C-alpha positions as YAML, in Angstrom:
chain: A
units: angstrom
residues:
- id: 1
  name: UNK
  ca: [0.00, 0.00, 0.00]
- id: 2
  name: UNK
  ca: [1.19, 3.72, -1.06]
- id: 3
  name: UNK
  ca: [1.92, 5.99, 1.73]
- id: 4
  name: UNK
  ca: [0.44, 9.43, 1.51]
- id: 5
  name: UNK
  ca: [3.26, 11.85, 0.57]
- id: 6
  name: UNK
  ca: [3.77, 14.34, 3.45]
- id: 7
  name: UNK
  ca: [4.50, 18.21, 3.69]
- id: 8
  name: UNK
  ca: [8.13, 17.25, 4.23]
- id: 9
  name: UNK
  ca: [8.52, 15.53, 1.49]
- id: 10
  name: UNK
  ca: [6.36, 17.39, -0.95]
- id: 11
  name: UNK
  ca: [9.27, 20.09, 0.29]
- id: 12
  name: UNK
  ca: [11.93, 17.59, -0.64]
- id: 13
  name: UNK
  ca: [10.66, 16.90, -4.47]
- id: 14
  name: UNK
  ca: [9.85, 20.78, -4.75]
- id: 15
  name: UNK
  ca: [13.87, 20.96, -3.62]
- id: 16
  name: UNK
  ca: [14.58, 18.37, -5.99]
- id: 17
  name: UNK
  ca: [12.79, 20.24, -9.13]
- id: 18
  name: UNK
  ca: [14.10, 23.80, -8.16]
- id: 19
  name: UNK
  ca: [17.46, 22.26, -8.12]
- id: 20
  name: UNK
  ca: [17.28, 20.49, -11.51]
- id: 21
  name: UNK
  ca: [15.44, 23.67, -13.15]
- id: 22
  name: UNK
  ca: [18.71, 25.48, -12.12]
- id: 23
  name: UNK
  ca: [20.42, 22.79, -13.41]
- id: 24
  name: UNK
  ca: [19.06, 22.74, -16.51]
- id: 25
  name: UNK
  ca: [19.19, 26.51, -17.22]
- id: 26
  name: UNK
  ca: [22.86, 26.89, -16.06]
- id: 27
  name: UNK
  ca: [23.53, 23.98, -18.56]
- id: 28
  name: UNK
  ca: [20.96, 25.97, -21.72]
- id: 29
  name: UNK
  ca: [23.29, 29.24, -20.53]
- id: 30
  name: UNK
  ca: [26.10, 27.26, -21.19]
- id: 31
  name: UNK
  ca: [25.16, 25.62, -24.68]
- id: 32
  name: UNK
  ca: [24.03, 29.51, -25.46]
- id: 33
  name: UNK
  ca: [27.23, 30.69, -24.91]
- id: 34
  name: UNK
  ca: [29.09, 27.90, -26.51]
- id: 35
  name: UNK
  ca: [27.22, 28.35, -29.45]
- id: 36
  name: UNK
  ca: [27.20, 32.17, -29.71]
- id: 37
  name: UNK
  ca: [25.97, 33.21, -31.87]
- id: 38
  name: UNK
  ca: [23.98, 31.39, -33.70]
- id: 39
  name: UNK
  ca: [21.27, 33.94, -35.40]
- id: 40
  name: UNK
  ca: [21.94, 37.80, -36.72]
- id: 41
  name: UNK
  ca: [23.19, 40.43, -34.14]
- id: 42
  name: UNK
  ca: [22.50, 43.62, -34.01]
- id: 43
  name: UNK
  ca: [23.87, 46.99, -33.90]
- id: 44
  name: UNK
  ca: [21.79, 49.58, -32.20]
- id: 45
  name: UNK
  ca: [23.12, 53.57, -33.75]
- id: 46
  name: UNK
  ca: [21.43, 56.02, -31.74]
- id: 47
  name: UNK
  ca: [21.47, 58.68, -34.04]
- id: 48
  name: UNK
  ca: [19.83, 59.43, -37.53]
- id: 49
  name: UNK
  ca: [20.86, 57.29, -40.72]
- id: 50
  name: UNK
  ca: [24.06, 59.35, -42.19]
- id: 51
  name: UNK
  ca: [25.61, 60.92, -39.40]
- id: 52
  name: UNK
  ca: [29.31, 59.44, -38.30]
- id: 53
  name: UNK
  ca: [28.00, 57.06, -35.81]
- id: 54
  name: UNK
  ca: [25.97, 55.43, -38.65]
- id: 55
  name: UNK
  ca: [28.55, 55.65, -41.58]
- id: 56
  name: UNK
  ca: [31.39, 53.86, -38.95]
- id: 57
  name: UNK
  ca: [28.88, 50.98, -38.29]
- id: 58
  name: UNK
  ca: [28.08, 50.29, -41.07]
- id: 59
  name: UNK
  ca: [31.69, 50.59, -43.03]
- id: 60
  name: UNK
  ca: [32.19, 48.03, -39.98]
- id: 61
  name: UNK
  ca: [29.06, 45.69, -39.70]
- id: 62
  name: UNK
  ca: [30.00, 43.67, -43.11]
- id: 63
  name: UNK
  ca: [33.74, 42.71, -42.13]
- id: 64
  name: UNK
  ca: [32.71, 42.01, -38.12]
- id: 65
  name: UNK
  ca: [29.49, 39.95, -39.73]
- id: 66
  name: UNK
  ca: [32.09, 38.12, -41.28]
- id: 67
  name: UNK
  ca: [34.24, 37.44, -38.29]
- id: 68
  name: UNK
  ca: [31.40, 36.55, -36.19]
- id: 69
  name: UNK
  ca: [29.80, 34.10, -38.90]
- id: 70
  name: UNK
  ca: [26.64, 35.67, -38.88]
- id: 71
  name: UNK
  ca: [25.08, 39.01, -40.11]
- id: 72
  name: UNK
  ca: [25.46, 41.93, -38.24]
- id: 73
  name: UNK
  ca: [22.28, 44.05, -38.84]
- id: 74
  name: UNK
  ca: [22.74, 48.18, -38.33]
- id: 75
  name: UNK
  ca: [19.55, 49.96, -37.26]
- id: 76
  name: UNK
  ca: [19.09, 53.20, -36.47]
- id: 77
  name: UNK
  ca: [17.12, 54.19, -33.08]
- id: 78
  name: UNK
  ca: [17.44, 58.14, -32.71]
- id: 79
  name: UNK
  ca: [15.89, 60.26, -30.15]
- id: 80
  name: UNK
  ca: [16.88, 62.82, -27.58]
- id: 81
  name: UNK
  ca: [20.57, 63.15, -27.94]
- id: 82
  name: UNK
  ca: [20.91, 59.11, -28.22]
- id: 83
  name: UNK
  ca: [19.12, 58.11, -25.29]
- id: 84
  name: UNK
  ca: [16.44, 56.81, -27.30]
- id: 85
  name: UNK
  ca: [18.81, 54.16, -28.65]
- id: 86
  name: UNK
  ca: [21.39, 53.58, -25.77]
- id: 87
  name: UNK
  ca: [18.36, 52.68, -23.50]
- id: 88
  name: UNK
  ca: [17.00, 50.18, -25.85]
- id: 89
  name: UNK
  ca: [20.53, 48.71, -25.42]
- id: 90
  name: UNK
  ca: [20.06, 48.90, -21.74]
- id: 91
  name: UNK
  ca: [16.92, 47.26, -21.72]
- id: 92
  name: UNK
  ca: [17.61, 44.30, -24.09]
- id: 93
  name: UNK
  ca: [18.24, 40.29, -22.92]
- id: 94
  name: UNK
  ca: [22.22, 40.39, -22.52]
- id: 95
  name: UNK
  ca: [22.91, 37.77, -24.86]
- id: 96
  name: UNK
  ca: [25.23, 39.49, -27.07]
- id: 97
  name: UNK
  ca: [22.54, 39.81, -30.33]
- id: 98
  name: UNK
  ca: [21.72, 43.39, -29.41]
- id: 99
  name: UNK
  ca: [24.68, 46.01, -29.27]
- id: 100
  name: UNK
  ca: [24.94, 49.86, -29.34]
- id: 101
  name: UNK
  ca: [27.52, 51.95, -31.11]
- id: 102
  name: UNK
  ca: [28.00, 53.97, -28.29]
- id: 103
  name: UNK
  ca: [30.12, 57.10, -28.31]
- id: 104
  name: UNK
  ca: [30.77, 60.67, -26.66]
- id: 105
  name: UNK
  ca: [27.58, 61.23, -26.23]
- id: 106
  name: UNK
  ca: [27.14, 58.90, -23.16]
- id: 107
  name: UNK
  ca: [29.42, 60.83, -21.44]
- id: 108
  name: UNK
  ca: [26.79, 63.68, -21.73]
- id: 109
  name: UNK
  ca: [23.58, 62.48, -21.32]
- id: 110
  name: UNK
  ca: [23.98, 62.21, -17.27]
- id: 111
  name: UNK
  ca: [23.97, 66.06, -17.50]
- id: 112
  name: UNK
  ca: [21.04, 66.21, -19.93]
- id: 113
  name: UNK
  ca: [18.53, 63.63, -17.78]
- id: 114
  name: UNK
  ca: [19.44, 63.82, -14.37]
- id: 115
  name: UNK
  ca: [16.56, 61.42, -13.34]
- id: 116
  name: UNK
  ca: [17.95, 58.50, -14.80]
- id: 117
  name: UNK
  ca: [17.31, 55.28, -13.72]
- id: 118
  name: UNK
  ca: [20.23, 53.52, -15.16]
- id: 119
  name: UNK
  ca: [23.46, 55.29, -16.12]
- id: 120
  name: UNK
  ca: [24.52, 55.59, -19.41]
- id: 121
  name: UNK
  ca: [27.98, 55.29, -18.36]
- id: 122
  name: UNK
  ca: [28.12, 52.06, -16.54]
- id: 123
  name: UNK
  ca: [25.27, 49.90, -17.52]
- id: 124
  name: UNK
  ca: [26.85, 48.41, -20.11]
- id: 125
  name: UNK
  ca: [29.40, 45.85, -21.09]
- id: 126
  name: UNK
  ca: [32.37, 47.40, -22.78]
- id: 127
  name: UNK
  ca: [33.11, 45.96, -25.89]
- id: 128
  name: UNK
  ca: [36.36, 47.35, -27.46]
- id: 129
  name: UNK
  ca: [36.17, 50.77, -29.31]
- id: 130
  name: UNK
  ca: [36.38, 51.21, -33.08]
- id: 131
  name: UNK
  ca: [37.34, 54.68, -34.38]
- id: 132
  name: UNK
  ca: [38.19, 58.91, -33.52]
- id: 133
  name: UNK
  ca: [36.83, 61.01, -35.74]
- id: 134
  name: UNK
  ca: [37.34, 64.55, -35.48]
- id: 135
  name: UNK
  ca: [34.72, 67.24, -35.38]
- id: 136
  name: UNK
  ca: [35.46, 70.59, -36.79]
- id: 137
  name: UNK
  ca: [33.85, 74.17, -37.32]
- id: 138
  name: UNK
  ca: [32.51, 75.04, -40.71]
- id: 139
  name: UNK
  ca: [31.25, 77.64, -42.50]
- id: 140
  name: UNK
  ca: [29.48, 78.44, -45.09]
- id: 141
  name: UNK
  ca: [31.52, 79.06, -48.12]
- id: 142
  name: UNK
  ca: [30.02, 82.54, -49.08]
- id: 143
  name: UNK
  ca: [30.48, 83.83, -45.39]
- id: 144
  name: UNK
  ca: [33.59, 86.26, -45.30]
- id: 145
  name: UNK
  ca: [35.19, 84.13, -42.37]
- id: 146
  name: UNK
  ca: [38.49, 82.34, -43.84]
- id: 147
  name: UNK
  ca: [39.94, 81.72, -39.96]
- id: 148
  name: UNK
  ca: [38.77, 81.05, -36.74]
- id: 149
  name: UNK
  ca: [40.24, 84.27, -35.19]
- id: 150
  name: UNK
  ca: [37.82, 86.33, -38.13]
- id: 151
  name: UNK
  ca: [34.95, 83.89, -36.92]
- id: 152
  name: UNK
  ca: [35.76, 85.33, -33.01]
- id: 153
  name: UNK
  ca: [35.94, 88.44, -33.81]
- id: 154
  name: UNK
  ca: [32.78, 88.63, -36.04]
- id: 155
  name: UNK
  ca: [30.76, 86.92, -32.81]
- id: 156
  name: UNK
  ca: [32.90, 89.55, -30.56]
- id: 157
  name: UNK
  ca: [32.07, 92.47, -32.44]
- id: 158
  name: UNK
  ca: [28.23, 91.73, -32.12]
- id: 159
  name: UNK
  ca: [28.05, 89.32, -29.48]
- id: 160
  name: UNK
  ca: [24.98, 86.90, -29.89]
- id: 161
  name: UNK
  ca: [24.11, 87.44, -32.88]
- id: 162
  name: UNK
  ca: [25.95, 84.17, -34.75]
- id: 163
  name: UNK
  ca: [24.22, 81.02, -34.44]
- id: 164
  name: UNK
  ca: [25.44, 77.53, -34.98]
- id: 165
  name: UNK
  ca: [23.40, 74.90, -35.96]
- id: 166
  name: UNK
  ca: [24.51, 70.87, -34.74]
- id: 167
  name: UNK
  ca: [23.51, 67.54, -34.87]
- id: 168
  name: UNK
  ca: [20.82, 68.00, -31.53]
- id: 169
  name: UNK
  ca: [20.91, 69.25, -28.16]
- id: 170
  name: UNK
  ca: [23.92, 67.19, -25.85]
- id: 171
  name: UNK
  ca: [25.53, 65.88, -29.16]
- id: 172
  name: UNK
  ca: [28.90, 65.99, -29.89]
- id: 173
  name: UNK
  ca: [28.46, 68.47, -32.60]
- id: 174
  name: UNK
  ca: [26.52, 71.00, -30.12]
- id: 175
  name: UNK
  ca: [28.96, 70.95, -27.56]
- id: 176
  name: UNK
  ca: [31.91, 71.29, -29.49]
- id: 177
  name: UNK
  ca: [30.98, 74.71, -30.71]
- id: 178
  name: UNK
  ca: [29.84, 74.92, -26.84]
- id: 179
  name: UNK
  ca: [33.43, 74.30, -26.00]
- id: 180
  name: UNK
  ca: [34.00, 77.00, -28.28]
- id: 181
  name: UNK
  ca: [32.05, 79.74, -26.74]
- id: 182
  name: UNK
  ca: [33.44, 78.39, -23.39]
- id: 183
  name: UNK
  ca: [37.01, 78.88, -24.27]
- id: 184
  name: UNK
  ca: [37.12, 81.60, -26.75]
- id: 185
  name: UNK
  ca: [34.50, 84.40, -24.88]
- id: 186
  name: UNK
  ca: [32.07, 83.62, -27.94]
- id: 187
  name: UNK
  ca: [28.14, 84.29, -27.54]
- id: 188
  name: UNK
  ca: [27.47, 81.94, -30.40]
- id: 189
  name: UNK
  ca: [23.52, 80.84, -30.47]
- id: 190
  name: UNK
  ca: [22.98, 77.48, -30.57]
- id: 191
  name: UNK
  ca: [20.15, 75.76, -33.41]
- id: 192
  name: UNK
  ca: [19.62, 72.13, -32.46]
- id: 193
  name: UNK
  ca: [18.62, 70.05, -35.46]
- id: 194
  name: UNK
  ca: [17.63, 66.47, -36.43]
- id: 195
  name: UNK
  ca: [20.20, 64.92, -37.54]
- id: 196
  name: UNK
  ca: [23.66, 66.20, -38.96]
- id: 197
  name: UNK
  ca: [21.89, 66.00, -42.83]
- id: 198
  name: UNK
  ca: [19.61, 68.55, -42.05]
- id: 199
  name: UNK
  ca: [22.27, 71.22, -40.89]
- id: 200
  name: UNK
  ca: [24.93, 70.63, -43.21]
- id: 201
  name: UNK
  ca: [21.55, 71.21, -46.05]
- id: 202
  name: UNK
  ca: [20.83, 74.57, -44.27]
- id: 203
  name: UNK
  ca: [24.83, 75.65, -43.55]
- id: 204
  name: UNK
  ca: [25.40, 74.85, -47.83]
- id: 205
  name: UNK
  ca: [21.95, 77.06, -48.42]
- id: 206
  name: UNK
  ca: [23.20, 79.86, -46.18]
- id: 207
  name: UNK
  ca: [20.55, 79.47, -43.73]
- id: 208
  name: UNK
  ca: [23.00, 79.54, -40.87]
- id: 209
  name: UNK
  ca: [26.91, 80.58, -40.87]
- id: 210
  name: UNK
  ca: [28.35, 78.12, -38.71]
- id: 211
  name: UNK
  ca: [27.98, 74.54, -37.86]
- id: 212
  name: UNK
  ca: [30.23, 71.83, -35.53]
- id: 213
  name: UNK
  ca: [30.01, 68.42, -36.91]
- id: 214
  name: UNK
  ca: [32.18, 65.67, -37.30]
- id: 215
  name: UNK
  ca: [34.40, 65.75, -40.49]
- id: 216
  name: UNK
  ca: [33.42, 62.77, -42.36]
- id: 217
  name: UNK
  ca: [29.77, 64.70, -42.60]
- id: 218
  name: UNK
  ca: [31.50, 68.14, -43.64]
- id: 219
  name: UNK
  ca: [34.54, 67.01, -45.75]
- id: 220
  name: UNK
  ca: [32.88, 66.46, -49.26]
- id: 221
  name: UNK
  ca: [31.13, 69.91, -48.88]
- id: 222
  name: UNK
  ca: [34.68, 71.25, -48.17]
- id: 223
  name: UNK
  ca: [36.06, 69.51, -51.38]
- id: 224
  name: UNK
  ca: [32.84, 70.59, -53.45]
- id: 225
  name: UNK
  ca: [33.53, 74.38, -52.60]
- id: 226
  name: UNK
  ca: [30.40, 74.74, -50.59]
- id: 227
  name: UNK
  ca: [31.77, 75.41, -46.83]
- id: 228
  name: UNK
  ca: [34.87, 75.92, -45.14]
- id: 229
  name: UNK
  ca: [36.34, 74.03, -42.23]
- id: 230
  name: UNK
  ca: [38.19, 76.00, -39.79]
- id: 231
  name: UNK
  ca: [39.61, 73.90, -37.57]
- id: 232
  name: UNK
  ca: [39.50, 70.10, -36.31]
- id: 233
  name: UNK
  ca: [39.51, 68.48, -33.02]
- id: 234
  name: UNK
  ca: [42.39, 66.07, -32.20]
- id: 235
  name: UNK
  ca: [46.03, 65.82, -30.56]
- id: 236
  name: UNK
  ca: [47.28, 66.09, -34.43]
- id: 237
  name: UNK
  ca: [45.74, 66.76, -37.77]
- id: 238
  name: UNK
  ca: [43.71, 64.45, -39.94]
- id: 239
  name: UNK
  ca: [45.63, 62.13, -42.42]
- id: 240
  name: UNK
  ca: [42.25, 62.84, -44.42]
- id: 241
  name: UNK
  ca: [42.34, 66.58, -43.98]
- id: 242
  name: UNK
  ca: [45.88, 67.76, -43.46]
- id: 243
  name: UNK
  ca: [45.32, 71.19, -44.17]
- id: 244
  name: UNK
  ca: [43.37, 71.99, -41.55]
- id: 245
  name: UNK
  ca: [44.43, 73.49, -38.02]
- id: 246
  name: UNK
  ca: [43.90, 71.37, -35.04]
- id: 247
  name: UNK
  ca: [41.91, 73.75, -32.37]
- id: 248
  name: UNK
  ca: [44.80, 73.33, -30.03]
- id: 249
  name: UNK
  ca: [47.41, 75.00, -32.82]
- id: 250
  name: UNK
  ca: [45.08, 77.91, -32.96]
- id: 251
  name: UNK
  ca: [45.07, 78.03, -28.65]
- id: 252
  name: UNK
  ca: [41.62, 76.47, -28.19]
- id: 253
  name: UNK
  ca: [42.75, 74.25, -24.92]
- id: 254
  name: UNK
  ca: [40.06, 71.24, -24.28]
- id: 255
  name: UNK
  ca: [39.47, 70.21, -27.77]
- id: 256
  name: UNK
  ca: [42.19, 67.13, -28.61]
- id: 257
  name: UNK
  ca: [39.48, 64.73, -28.23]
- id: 258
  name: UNK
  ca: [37.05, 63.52, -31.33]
- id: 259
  name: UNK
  ca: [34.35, 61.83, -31.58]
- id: 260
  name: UNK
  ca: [35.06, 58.26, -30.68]
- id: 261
  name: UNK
  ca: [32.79, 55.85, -31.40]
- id: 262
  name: UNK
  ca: [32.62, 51.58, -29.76]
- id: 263
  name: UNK
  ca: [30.62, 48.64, -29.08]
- id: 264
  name: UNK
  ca: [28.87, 48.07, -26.33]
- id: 265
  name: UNK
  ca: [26.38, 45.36, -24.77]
- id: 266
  name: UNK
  ca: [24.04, 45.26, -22.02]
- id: 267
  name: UNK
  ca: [25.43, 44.88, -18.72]
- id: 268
  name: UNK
  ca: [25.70, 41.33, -17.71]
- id: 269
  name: UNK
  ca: [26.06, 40.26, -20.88]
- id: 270
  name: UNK
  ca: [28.11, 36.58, -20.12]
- id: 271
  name: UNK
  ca: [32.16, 37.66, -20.07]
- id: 272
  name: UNK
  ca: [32.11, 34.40, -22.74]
- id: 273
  name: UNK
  ca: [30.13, 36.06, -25.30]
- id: 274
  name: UNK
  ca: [31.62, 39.23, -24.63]
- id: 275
  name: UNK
  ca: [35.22, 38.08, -25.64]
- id: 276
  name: UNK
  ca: [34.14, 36.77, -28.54]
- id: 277
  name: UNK
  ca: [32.78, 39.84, -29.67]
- id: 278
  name: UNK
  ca: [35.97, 41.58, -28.45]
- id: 279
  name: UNK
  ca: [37.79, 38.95, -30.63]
- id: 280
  name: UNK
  ca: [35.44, 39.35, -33.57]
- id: 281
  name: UNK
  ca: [35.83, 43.04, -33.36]
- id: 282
  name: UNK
  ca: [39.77, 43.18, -33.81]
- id: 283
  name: UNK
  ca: [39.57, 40.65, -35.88]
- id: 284
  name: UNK
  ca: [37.40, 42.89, -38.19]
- id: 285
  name: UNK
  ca: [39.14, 46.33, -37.90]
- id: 286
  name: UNK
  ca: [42.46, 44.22, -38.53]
- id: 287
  name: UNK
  ca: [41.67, 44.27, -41.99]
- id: 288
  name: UNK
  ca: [42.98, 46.87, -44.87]
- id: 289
  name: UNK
  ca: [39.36, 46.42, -46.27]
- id: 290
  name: UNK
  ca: [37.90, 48.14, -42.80]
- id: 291
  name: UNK
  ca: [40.29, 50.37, -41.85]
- id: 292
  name: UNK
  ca: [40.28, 51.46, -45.66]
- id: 293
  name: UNK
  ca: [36.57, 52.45, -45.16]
- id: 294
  name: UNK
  ca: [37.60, 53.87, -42.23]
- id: 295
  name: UNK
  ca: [39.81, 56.38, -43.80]
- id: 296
  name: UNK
  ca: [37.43, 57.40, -46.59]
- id: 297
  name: UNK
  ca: [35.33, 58.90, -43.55]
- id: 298
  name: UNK
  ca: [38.37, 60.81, -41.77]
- id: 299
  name: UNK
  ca: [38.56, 58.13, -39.12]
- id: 300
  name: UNK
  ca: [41.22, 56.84, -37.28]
- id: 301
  name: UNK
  ca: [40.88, 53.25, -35.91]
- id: 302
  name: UNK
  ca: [41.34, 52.80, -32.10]
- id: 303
  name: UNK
  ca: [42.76, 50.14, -29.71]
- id: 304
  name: UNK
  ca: [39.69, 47.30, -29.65]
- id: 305
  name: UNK
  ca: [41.08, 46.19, -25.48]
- id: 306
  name: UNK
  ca: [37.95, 46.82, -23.20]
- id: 307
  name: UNK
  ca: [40.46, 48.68, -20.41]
- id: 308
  name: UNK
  ca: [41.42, 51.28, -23.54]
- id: 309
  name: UNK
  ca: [37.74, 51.99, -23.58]
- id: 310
  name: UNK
  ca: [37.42, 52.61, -19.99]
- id: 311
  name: UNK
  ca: [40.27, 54.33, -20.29]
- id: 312
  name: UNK
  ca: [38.90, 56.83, -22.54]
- id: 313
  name: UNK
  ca: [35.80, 57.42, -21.27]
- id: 314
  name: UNK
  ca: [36.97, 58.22, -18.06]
- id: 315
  name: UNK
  ca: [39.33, 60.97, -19.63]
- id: 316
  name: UNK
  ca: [36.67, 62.52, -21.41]
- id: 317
  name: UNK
  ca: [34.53, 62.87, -18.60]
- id: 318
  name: UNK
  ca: [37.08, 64.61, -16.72]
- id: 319
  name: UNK
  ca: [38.04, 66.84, -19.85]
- id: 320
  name: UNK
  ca: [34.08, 67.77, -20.62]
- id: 321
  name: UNK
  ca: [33.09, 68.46, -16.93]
- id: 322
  name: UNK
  ca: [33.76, 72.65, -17.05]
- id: 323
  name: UNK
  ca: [31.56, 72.48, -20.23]
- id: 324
  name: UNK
  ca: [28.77, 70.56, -19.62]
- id: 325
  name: UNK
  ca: [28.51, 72.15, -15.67]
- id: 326
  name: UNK
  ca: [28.11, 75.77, -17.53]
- id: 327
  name: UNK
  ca: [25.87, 74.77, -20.68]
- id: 328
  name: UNK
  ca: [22.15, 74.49, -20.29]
- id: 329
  name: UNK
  ca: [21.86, 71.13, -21.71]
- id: 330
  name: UNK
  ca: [17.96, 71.08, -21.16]
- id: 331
  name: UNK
  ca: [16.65, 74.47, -21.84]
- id: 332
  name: UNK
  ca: [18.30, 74.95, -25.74]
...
């Protein structure tokens, strides 16, 4: 005859199928990560189609689709200054199949949405960055400012009446020009717009003088004869734009950092899966075919080791900190 089961051991089996549950989802983690990855990953840019973020990841996404054995998909997610698209990031399963091309402008959106509830500096799995690019200040063409000194003393002799236009309000390209006006004395007005397309249209038509964007964006205009760059950001000039000044040469302190751009995943992504991107990712910017692509954009590839990306962000937090304390970030 059966015994009745009793509470102690109906505690036992629950024991018993808790413990084998765990068992058997440590072991499905395992095969996941073993197998990773096994389906098309993406790459989260959280900025319009055509701005540098964008053109970097995707003159990437072929060759590290290639190392990874499986298609790397770019999509674009803007919205408010890339928090649209870096919280996706945040939010997603860390498995490793969704990523963000993160970039300078996580160091500023702290300052831009102070209520948080995740930080946009350490909720994340560093990767391995991919490339600098430089921003500059352009003009349009037609406008009688060959130098930045004539551009200061323009703003100087009627102070506030210059505007800039840039990419959005907390992007790179808005507080360059912000860095600017910070060092310089300047009263430039700043025009946030939607994108970098939209402003370089509007800086070619004349509907603004001056505009801060990255120089892969502003470079064909400057060969086509329709603006003028004035001066780059970076320790040294450009291989892709030699002529230019670098804003320290012309006494602008602040300004030897671009606009670096690297992958990211959601943090607690498995340290498994994220070497293998790691190892995908130099693998894929090891190759002339990337780093020629690379170049065509005025970028400069960077170290892919996770502590060179800590490394860097932690510099330009310290470097941007006088700026972004003394800009209104939420009122422009």
């Amino acid at each position: 005859m059966t015994r009745p089961l009793t509470p102690k051991h109906l505690a036992t089996l629950g024991l018993l199928a808790a413990l084998c549950a765990c068992a058997q989802a440590a072991q499905a983690a395992q095969t996941a990560q073993a197998t990773f990855p096994d389906r098309p990953v993406r790459v989260i840019v959280p900025f319009p189609a055509g701005g540098s973020t964008d053109l970097v990841a995707r003159a990437l996404s072929v060759e590290l689709g290639q190392a990874l054995g499986q298609p790397v998909v770019v999509e674009n997610k803007p919205g408010a200054g890339s928090l649209v698209g870096s919280e996706l990031v945040v939010r997603a399963a860390p498995d490793g199949y969704t990523l963000l091309m993160a970039g300078l402008s996580n160091v500023f959106l702290p300052h831009v949405h102070a209520n948080l509830k995740w930080n946009p500096l350490t909720d994340y799995e560093y990767i391995g960055l991919v490339a600098d690019l430089p921003n500059v200040i352009a003009v349009n063409a037609k406008t009688p400012y060959r130098t930045l000194a004539e551009l200061v003393a323009a703003d100087k002799a009627r102070p506030g009446t210059l505007s800039f236009g840039s990419a959005g309000t907390a992007t790179p390209s808005h507080l360059v020009c912000e860095m600017v006006n910070h060092r310089l004395g300047t009263k430039m007005q700043h025009l946030p717009y939607k994108g970098n397309a939209p402003a370089v249209n509007d800086l070619m038509a004349g509907h603004i003088p001056v505009m801060c964007n990255n120089l892969g964006g502003t470079l064909p205009y400057m060969q086509g004869g329709q603006i003028r760059i004035l001066a780059q950001t970076g320790k040294s000039r450009s291989p892709a734009a030699p002529d230019i000044p670098t804003f320290a040469e012309l006494g602008v302190a602040g300004l030897d950092t671009g606009l670096w751009v690297g992958l990211a995943a959601p943090k607690g992504t498995p340290q498994q899966i994220v070497a293998t991107l790691n190892q995908a990712l130099a693998k894929a910017m090891a190759l002339p075919e990337t780093r020629d692509k690379l170049a065509r954009l005025g970028a400069t590839p960077l170290p892919t080791q996770t502590a060179d990306f800590h490394k860097r962000v932690a510099e330009d937090r310290r470097a941007w900190e006088p700026v972004l304390k003394n800009v209104d970030l939420k009122g422009n």
